[in-house]
mmCIF file of C-alpha atoms in Angstrom:
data_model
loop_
_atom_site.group_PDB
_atom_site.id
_atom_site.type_symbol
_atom_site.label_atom_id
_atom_site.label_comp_id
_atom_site.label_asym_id
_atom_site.label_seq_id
_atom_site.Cartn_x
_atom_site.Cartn_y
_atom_site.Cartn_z
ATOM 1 C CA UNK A 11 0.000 0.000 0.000
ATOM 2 C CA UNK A 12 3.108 2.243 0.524
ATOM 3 C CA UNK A 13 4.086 2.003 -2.954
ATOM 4 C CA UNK A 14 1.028 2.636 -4.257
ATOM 5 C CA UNK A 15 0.564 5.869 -2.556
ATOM 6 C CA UNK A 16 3.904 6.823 -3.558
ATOM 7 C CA UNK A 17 3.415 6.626 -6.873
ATOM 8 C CA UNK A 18 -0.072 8.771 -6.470
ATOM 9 C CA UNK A 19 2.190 11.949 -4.585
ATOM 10 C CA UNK A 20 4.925 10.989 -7.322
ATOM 11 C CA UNK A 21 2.136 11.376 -10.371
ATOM 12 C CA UNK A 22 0.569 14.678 -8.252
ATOM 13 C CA UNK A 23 3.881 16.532 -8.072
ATOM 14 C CA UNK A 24 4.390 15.888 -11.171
ATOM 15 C CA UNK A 25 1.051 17.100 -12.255
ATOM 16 C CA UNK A 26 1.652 20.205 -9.978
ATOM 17 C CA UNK A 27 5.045 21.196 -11.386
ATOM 18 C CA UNK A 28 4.140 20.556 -15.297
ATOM 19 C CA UNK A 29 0.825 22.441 -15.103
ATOM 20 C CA UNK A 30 3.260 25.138 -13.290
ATOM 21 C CA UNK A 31 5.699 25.309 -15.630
ATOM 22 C CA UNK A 32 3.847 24.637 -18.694
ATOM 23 C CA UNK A 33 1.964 27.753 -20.813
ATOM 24 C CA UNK A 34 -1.120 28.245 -20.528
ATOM 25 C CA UNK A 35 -1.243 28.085 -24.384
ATOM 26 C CA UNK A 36 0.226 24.649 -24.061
ATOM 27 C CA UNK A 37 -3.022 23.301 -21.713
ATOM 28 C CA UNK A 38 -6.302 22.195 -23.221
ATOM 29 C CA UNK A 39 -8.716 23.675 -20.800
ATOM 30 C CA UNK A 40 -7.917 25.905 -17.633
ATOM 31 C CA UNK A 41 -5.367 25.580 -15.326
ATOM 32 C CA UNK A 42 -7.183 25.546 -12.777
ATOM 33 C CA UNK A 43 -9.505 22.863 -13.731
ATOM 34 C CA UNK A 44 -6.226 21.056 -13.952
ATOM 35 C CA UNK A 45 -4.899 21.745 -10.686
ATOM 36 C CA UNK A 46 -8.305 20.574 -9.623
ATOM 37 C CA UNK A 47 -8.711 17.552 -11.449
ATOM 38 C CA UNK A 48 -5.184 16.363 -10.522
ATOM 39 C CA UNK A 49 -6.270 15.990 -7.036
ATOM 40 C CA UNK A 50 -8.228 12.897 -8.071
ATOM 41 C CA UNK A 51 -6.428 9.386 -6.984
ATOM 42 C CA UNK A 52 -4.244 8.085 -10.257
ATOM 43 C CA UNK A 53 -7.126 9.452 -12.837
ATOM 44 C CA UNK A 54 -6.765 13.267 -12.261
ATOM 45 C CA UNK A 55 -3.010 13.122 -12.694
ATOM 46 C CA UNK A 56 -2.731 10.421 -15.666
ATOM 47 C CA UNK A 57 -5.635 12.323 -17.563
ATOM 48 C CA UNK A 58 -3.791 15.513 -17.581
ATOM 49 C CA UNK A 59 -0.968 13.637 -19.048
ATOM 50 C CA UNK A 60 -2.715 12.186 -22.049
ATOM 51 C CA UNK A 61 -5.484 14.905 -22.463
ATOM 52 C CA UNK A 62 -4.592 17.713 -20.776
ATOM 53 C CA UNK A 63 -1.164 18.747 -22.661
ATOM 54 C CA UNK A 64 -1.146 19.924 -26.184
ATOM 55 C CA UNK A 65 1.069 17.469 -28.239
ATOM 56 C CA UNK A 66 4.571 18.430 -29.063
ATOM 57 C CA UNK A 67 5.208 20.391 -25.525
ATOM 58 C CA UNK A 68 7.269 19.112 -22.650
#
């Protein structure tokens, strides 16, 4: 159980600092709704991942 919530923080920090770092230009949607949505288990963070970037950005 450790590991997995590890790897939830791990996948919401990540979330955090990309949405932070990444234009808003760059984000389908808000940035807040985002932030928001990244706060949900292992879907929130993994959605903004596939979905949630424009393609081509870092």
């Amino acid at each position: 159980m450790a590991v997995v919530g590890a790897g939830q923080i791990a996948l919401l920090i990540a979330a955090q600092r990309s949405i932070t770092k990444t234009p808003a230009s760059d984000i389908r949607g808000s940035k807040a709704l985002w932030r928001a949505a990244s706060f949900i288990n292992f879907f929130g963070p993994l959605s903004y991942f596939l979905f949630g970037r424009r393609r081509g950005t870092v």
